[in-house]
Amino acid sequence: MTSRTKDMPVFNFDHERGGVTIPLPRDFHYQETLRYLTRSPLECLHQVVDGRVYKALAIGSERVVMEICEENGGGKSGPSSLLVRLNGDVAPTFDTWNTVAAYVTDWLDLRTDLSPFYERTAHDPLIGTLVTALRGLRIVGIPDLFEALCWAIIGQQINLTFAYTLKKRFVERFGTSIQTEAHTYWLFPTPEVIAACTINDLLPLQLTTQKATYILTLAHQMASGTLSKHSLLAQGNFPAIERHLLTLHGIGPWTTHYVLMRCFRDPTAFPIGDAALQNALKQLLHRTQKPPADEIKQLFAPWHGWEAYVTFYLWRSLAT
DNA sequence: GACCAGGGTTAGA
DNA sequence: TCTAACCATGGT
């Protein structure tokens, strides 16, 4: 049985293994995806064990843990798919599977046709080698808007290790979890829970007063319905979403483009002031100084339309 | 101990 | 519009 409606995820039931399979697009590199997902030992919102990805998901009032792994159809270079299974004894409904498949498809960006990106960049003198090495890596998203905004704010102006530490504290203090024999799977805190907090609840995590205030304000706006991913998408185009995000306190150009990239999947999202982006280019250009913003703009000109992917790949170039 | 970190706001020119 | 001061703390 296959669902194949325009905006619906595509998946097939695999009754033998008690899960569903999601067919993979032409360019998909599972191992590079796993490398990205395991980039920090402090990551608390998913886990990778023996090549399988585990992640808790809230579906309405229901909470599940997904297990994702790759299947190679027929071994050689046949069509592959992702096998997704859920924990628990109760058989999930069709709607649950549909939501899970939609989440995975969005999370791993399985719908984007990357061939124009590779045609444009694979032989580029500056990034061709990098792009070819990472070919099939897709931008891992942050589908939840509140999580994307909080993560971006937490990560402002601090190193990634500390950012992960802060996120872990935030999640383990205010989030909910699903316990199994082997692991504890955490869900990101909801805006409602954070909106009920005071600044004094957040400061002990070592968030700055500014960041704590930004997060509290956003939580209130999202809990009250003033701000939502749905309402932003209803603006109809990315520039309109960008303008709206920029009006929010604590959300500047960098955070706006970061969220456009990881949550809204704007392919032209371009956090040009990003320190890691600048460092990746500095390294690639064999410079002693980070290239200035106007030079970065010029460098990116040939890749217009794929700024988000180039940025994501440049970030990966810094991974050891 | 200096310098940097996947920035943003505010005040002042 | 542009710049400088400030936030504030872990990593290296």
mmCIF file of C-alpha atoms in Angstrom, chain A residues 14 20 22 33 36-37 57-58 78 149 154 168 173 181 189 208 214 221 225 234 237 265 280 285 296:
data_model
loop_
_atom_site.group_PDB
_atom_site.id
_atom_site.type_symbol
_atom_site.label_atom_id
_atom_site.label_comp_id
_atom_site.label_asym_id
_atom_site.label_seq_id
_atom_site.Cartn_x
_atom_site.Cartn_y
_atom_site.Cartn_z
ATOM 1 C CA ASP A 14 6.397 -3.360 5.946
ATOM 2 C CA VAL A 20 7.107 1.576 7.240
ATOM 3 C CA ILE A 22 10.299 5.608 2.988
ATOM 4 C CA THR A 33 23.825 11.991 7.812
ATOM 5 C CA TYR A 36 26.190 14.923 11.264
ATOM 6 C CA LEU A 37 23.738 13.546 13.811
ATOM 7 C CA LEU A 57 8.281 12.564 18.734
ATOM 8 C CA ALA A 58 5.056 14.097 20.032
ATOM 9 C CA GLY A 78 19.365 -0.687 -6.131
ATOM 10 C CA LEU A 149 14.351 29.633 17.564
ATOM 11 C CA ILE A 154 21.140 29.702 22.718
ATOM 12 C CA LYS A 168 20.894 19.825 27.333
ATOM 13 C CA ARG A 173 15.056 20.816 33.090
ATOM 14 C CA GLU A 181 14.939 -0.034 29.368
ATOM 15 C CA PRO A 189 10.081 21.781 25.974
ATOM 16 C CA THR A 208 22.386 35.256 29.839
ATOM 17 C CA TYR A 214 14.220 36.468 24.358
ATOM 18 C CA GLN A 221 3.994 34.576 21.788
ATOM 19 C CA GLY A 225 -0.816 31.692 19.247
ATOM 20 C CA ALA A 234 0.749 31.589 5.653
ATOM 21 C CA ASN A 237 6.961 33.596 0.749
ATOM 22 C CA ARG A 265 13.956 25.190 4.394
ATOM 23 C CA ALA A 280 35.344 27.566 6.763
ATOM 24 C CA LEU A 285 41.007 30.120 0.831
ATOM 25 C CA ILE A 296 31.623 36.289 0.891
#
